[in-house]
Short mmCIF file of C-alpha atoms in Angstrom, two decimals:
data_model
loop_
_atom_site.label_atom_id
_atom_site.label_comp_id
_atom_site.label_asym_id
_atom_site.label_seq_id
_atom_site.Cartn_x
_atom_site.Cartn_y
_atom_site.Cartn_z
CA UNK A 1011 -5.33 12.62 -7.57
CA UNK A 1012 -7.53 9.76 -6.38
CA UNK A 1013 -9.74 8.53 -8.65
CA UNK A 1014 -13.28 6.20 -8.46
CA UNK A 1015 -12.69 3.19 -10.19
CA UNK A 1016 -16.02 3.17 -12.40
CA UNK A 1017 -17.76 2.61 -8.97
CA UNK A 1018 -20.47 4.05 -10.37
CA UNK A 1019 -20.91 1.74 -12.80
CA UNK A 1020 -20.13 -1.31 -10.89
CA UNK A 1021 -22.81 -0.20 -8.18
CA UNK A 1022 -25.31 0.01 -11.59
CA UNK A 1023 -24.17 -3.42 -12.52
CA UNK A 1024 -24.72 -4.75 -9.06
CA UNK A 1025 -28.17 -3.04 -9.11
CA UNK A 1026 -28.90 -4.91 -12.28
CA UNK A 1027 -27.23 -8.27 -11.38
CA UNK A 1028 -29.39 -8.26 -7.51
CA UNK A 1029 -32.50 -7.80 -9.61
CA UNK A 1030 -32.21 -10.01 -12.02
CA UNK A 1031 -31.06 -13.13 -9.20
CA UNK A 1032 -34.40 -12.19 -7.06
CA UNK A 1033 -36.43 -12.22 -10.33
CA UNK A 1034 -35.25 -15.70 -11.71
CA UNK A 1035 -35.01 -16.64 -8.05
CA UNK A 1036 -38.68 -15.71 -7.40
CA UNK A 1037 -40.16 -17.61 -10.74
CA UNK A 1038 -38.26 -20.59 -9.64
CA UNK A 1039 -39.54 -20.92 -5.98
CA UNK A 1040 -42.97 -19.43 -6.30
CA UNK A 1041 -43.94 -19.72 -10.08
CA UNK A 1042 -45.49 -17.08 -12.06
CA UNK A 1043 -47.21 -15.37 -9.39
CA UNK A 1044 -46.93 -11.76 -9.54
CA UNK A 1045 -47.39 -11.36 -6.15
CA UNK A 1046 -44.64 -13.71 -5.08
CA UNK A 1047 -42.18 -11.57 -7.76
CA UNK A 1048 -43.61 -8.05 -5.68
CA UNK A 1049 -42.76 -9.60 -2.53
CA UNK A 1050 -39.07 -10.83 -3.92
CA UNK A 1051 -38.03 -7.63 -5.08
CA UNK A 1052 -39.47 -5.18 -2.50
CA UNK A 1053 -37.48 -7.33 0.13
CA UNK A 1054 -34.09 -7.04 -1.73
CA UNK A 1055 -34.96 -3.15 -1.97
CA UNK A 1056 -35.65 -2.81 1.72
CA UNK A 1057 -32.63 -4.89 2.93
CA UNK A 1058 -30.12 -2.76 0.63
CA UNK A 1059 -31.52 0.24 1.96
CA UNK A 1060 -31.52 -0.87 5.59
CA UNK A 1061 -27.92 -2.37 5.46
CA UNK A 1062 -26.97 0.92 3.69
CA UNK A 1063 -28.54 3.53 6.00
CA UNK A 1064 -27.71 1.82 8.82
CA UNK A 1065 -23.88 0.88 8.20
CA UNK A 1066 -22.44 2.39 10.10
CA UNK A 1067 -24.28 2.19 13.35
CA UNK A 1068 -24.12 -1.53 12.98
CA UNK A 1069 -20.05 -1.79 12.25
CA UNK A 1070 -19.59 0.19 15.24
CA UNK A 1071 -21.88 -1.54 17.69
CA UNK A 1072 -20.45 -4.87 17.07
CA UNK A 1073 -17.15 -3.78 17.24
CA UNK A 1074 -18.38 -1.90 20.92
CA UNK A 1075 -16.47 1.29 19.87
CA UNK A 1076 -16.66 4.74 21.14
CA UNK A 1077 -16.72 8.49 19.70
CA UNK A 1078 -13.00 10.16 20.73
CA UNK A 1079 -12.66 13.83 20.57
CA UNK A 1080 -9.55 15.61 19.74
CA UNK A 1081 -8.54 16.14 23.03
CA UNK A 1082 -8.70 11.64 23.52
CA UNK A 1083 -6.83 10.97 19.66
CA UNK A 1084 -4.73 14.36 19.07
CA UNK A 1085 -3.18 12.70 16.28
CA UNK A 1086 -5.94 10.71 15.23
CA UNK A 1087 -7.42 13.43 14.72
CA UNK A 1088 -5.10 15.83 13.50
CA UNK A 1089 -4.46 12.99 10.47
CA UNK A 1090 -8.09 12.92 9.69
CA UNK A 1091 -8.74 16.57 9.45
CA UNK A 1092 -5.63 17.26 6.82
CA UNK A 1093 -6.57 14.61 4.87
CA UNK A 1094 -9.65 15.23 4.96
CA UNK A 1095 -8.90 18.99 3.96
CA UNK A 1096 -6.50 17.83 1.55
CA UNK A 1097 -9.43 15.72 -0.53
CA UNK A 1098 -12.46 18.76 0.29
CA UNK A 1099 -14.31 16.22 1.89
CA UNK A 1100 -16.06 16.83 5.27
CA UNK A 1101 -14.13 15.63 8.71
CA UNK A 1102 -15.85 12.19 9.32
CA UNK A 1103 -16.67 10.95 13.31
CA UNK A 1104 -13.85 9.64 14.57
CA UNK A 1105 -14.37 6.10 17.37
CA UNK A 1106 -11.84 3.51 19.10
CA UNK A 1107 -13.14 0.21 19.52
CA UNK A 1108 -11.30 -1.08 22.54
CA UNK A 1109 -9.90 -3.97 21.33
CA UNK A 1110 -6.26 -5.07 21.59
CA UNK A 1111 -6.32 -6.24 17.85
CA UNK A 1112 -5.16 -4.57 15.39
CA UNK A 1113 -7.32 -3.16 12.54
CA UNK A 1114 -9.61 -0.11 11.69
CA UNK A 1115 -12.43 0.59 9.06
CA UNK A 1116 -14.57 3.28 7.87
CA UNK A 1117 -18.60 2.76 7.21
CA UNK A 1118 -21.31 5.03 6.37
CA UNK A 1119 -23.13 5.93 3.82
CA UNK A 1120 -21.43 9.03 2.45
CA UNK A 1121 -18.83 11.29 3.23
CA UNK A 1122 -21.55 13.53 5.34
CA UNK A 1123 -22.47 10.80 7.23
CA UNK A 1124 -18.74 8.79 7.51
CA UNK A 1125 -17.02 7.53 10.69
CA UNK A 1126 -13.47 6.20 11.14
CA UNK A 1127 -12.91 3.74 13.82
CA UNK A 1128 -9.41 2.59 14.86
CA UNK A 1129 -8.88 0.15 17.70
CA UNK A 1130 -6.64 0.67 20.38
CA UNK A 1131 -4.38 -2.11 19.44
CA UNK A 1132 -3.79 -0.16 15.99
CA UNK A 1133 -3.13 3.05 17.90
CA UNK A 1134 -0.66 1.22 19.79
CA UNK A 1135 1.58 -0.43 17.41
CA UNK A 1136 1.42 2.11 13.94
CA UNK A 1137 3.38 4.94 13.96
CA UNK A 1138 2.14 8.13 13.21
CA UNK A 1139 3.32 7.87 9.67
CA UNK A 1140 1.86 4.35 9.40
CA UNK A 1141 -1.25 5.54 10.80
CA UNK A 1142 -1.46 7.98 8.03
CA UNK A 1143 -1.29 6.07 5.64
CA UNK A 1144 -3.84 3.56 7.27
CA UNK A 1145 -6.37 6.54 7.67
CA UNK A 1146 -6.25 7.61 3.85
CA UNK A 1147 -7.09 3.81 3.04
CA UNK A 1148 -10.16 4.26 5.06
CA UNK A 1149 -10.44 7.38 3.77
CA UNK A 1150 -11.14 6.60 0.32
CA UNK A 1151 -13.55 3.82 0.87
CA UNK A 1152 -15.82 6.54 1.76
CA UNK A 1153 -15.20 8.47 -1.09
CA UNK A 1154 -14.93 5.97 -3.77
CA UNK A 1155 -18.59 4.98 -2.20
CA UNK A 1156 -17.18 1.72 -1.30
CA UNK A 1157 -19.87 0.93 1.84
CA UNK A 1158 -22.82 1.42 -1.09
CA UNK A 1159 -20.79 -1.24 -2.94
CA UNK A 1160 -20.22 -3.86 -0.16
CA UNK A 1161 -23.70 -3.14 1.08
CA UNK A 1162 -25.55 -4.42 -1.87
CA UNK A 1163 -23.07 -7.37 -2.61
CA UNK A 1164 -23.89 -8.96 0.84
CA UNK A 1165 -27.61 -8.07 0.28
CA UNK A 1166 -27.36 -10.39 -2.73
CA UNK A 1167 -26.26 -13.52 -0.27
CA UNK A 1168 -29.01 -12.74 1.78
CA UNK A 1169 -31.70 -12.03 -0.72
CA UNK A 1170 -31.16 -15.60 -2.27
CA UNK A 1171 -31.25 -17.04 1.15
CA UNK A 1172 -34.32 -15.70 2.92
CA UNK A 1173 -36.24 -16.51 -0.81
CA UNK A 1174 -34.94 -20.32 -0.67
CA UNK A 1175 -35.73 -20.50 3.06
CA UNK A 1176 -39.18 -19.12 2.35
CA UNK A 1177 -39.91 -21.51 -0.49
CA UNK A 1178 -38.68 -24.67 1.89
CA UNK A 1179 -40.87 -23.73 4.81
CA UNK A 1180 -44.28 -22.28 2.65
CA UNK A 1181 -44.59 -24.35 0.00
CA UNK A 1182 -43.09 -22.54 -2.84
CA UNK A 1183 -43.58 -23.57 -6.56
CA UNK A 1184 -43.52 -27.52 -5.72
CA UNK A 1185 -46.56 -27.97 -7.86
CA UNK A 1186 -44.88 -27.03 -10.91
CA UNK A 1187 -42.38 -29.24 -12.67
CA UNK A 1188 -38.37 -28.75 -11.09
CA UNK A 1189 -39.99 -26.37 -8.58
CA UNK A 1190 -38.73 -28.38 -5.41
CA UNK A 1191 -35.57 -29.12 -7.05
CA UNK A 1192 -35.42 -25.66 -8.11
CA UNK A 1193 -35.89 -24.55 -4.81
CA UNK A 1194 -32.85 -26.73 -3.38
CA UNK A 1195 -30.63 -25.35 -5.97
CA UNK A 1196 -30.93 -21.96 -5.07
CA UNK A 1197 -30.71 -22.83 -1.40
CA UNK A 1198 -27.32 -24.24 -1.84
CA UNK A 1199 -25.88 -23.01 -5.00
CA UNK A 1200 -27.03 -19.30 -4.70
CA UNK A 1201 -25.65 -18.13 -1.80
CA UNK A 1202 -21.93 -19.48 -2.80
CA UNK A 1203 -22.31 -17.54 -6.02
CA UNK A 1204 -23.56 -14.91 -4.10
CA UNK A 1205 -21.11 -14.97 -1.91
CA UNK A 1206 -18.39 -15.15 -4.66
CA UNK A 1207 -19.23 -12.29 -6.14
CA UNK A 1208 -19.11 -10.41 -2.89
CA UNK A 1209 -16.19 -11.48 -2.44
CA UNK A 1210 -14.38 -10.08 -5.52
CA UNK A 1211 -15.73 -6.91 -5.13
CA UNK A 1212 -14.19 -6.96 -1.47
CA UNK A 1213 -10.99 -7.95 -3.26
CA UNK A 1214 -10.87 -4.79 -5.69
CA UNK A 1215 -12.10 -2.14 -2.99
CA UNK A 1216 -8.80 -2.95 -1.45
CA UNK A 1217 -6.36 -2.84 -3.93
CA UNK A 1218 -8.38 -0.04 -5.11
CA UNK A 1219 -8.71 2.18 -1.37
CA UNK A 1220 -4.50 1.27 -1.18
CA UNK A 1221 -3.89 3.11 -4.29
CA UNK A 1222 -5.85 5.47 -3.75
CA UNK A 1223 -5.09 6.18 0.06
CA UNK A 1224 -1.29 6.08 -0.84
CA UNK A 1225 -1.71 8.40 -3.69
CA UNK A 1226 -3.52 11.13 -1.26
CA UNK A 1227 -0.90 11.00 1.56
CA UNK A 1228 1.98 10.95 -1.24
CA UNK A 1229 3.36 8.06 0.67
CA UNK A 1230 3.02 4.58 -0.36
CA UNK A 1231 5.33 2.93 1.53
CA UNK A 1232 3.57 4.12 4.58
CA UNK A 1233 0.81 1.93 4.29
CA UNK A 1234 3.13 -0.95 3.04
CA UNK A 1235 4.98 -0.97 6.28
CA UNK A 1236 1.72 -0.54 9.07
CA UNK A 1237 0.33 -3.57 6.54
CA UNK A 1238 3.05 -5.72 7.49
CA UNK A 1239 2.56 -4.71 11.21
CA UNK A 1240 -1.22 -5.76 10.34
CA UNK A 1241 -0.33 -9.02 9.06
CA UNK A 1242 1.78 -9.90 12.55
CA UNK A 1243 -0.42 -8.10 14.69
CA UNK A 1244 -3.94 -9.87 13.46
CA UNK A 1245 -2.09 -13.13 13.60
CA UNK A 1246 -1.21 -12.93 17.25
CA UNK A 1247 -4.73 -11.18 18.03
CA UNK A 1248 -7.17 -12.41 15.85
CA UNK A 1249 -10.74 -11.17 16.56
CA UNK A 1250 -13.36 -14.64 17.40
CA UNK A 1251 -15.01 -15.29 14.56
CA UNK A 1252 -18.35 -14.39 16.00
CA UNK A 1253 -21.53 -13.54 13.63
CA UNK A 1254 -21.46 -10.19 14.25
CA UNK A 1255 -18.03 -9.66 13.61
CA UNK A 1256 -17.99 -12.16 10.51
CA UNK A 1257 -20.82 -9.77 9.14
CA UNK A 1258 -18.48 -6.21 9.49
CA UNK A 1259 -15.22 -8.14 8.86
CA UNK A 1260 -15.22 -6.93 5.06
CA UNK A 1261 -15.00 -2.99 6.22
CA UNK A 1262 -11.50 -3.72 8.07
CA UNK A 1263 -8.48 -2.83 6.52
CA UNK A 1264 -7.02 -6.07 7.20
CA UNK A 1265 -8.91 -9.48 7.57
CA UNK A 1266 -9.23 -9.82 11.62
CA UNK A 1267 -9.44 -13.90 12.17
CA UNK A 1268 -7.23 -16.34 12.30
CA UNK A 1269 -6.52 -18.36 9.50
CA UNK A 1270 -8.34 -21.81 10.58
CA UNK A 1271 -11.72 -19.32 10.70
CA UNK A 1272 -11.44 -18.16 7.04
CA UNK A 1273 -9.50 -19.72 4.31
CA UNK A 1274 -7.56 -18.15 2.01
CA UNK A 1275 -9.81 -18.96 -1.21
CA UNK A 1276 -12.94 -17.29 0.62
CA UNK A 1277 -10.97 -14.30 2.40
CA UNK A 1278 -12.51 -11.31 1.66
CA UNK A 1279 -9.23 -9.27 1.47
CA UNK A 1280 -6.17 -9.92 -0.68
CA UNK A 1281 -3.12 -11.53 0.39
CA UNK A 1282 -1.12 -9.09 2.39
CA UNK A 1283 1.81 -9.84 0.37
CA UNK A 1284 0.38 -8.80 -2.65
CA UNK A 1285 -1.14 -5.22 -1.39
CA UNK A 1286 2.64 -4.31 -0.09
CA UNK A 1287 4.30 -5.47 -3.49
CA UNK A 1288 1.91 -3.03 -5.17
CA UNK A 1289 2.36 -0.25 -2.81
CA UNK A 1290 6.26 -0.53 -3.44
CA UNK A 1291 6.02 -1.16 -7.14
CA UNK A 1292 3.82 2.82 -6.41
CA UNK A 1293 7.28 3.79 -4.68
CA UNK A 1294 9.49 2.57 -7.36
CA UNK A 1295 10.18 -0.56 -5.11
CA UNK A 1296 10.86 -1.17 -1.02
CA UNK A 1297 12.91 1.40 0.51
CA UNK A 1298 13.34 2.39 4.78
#
């Protein structure tokens, strides 16, 4: 049975951890102003809840998809609905981006409010086995509250950001003692730790949403062979690295861009390699 992965705890611990940077963040760019503190933590509140609430509208605009019925994705949606069924969780929207490279990802912020977007160059080369086992990986993101997760790790980035920004253009605490200095630090040096820690949770929501998605179709070695098609596919097809696709590129099931745009050491997915060897090692090792 899939399980969550203390997500709930590592959402409270993300919570704690986004708090605590805009807090120490705020006292070194603005001082001891109360005000300034108000103002730092009511604008990491209202980004996570915007980036939350508004997932998956945003995901799906950038990657220009559409909403498919049954009668458009028979098997699409066929898939969906038992697996669904099998894990009593509501049918999530279903959408096709119409792209010729491979991937697909699920957003939202629950399983009420899900969607599960394919594009058409995944439809094309997955069989409908592989596609399966694709679709439970998405699957469970949703229910292991993965899109909370992500949300509030790239709020943290931004958070540190916008408060360095701010300090450099209004003034910030430069007539205190470091304050300048301070504000330089966290202009450079938070976002990177930010962005690290983003970036490890991305790491573990995909090991995690493999296990998971093979252990609900029953079928590891499903999603081990449409990952390998991944790998080739996004390789010959990678998506431009454009900002609004950089921004939804952690949702996809495999990383879209080419490997000049992203390096390995700041990928936001694990090697491919590694996710199949799992997946087999699930299997009892690689079989047809």
């Amino acid at each position: 049975m899939p399980h969550r992965h203390y997500n709930g705890l590592k959402t409270a611990l993300l919570f704690g951890l986004l708090g605590g940077v805009v807090l120490v963040a705020s006292y070194l760019l603005f001082g001891r102003s109360l005000a300034a503190l108000t103002i730092g933590l009511a604008l990491a509140l209202l980004l996570n809840l915007g980036s939350f609430w508004f997932s998956d509208s945003v995901a799906i605009r950038a990657m220009r998809a559409y909403p498919v019925t049954e009668t458009d994705q028979p098997a699409m949606y066929r898939i969906v609905r038992e697996l669904s069924a099998r894990a009593g969780q509501p049918m999530p929207r279903l959408y096709v981006s119409p792209t010729p490279a491979p991937n697909a990802f699920a957003t939202g912020r629950s399983p009420q409010h899900a969607a599960v977007c394919c594009t058409e160059g995944i439809l094309q080369i997955l069989t409908e086995r592989e596609l399966r086992g694709v679709l439970a990986h998405e699957l469970m993101h949703v229910y292991n509250r993965d899109i909370l997760t992500s949300s509030l790790a790239a709020a943290l980035s931004s958070v540190i950001t916008y408060l360095a920004y701010g300090a450099m253009f209004f003034g910030g605490n430069r007539d205190e003692r470091g304050g300048g200095i301070g504000a330089l630090l966290m202009l450079f040096l938070g976002p990177i730790a930010a962005g690290v820690v983003q970036l490890a949770i991305s790491r573990t929501r995909e090991f995690d949403a493999d296990e998971d998605g093979a252990t609900l179709t029953g079928d590891p070695l499903a999603l081990a062979s449409a990952l390998r098609k991944l790998e080739a596919g996004t390789r010959q097809l990678p998506l431009p690295p454009e900002p609004q696709l950089k921004s939804t590129s952690h949702l996809m099931i495999a990383n879209p861009f080419s490997a000049q745009d992203v390096g390995q050491l700041f990928s936001t997915h694990p090697p491919m390699g590694k996710r199949i060897a799992r997946l087999e090692a699930m299997a009892g090792g690689p079989r047809a």
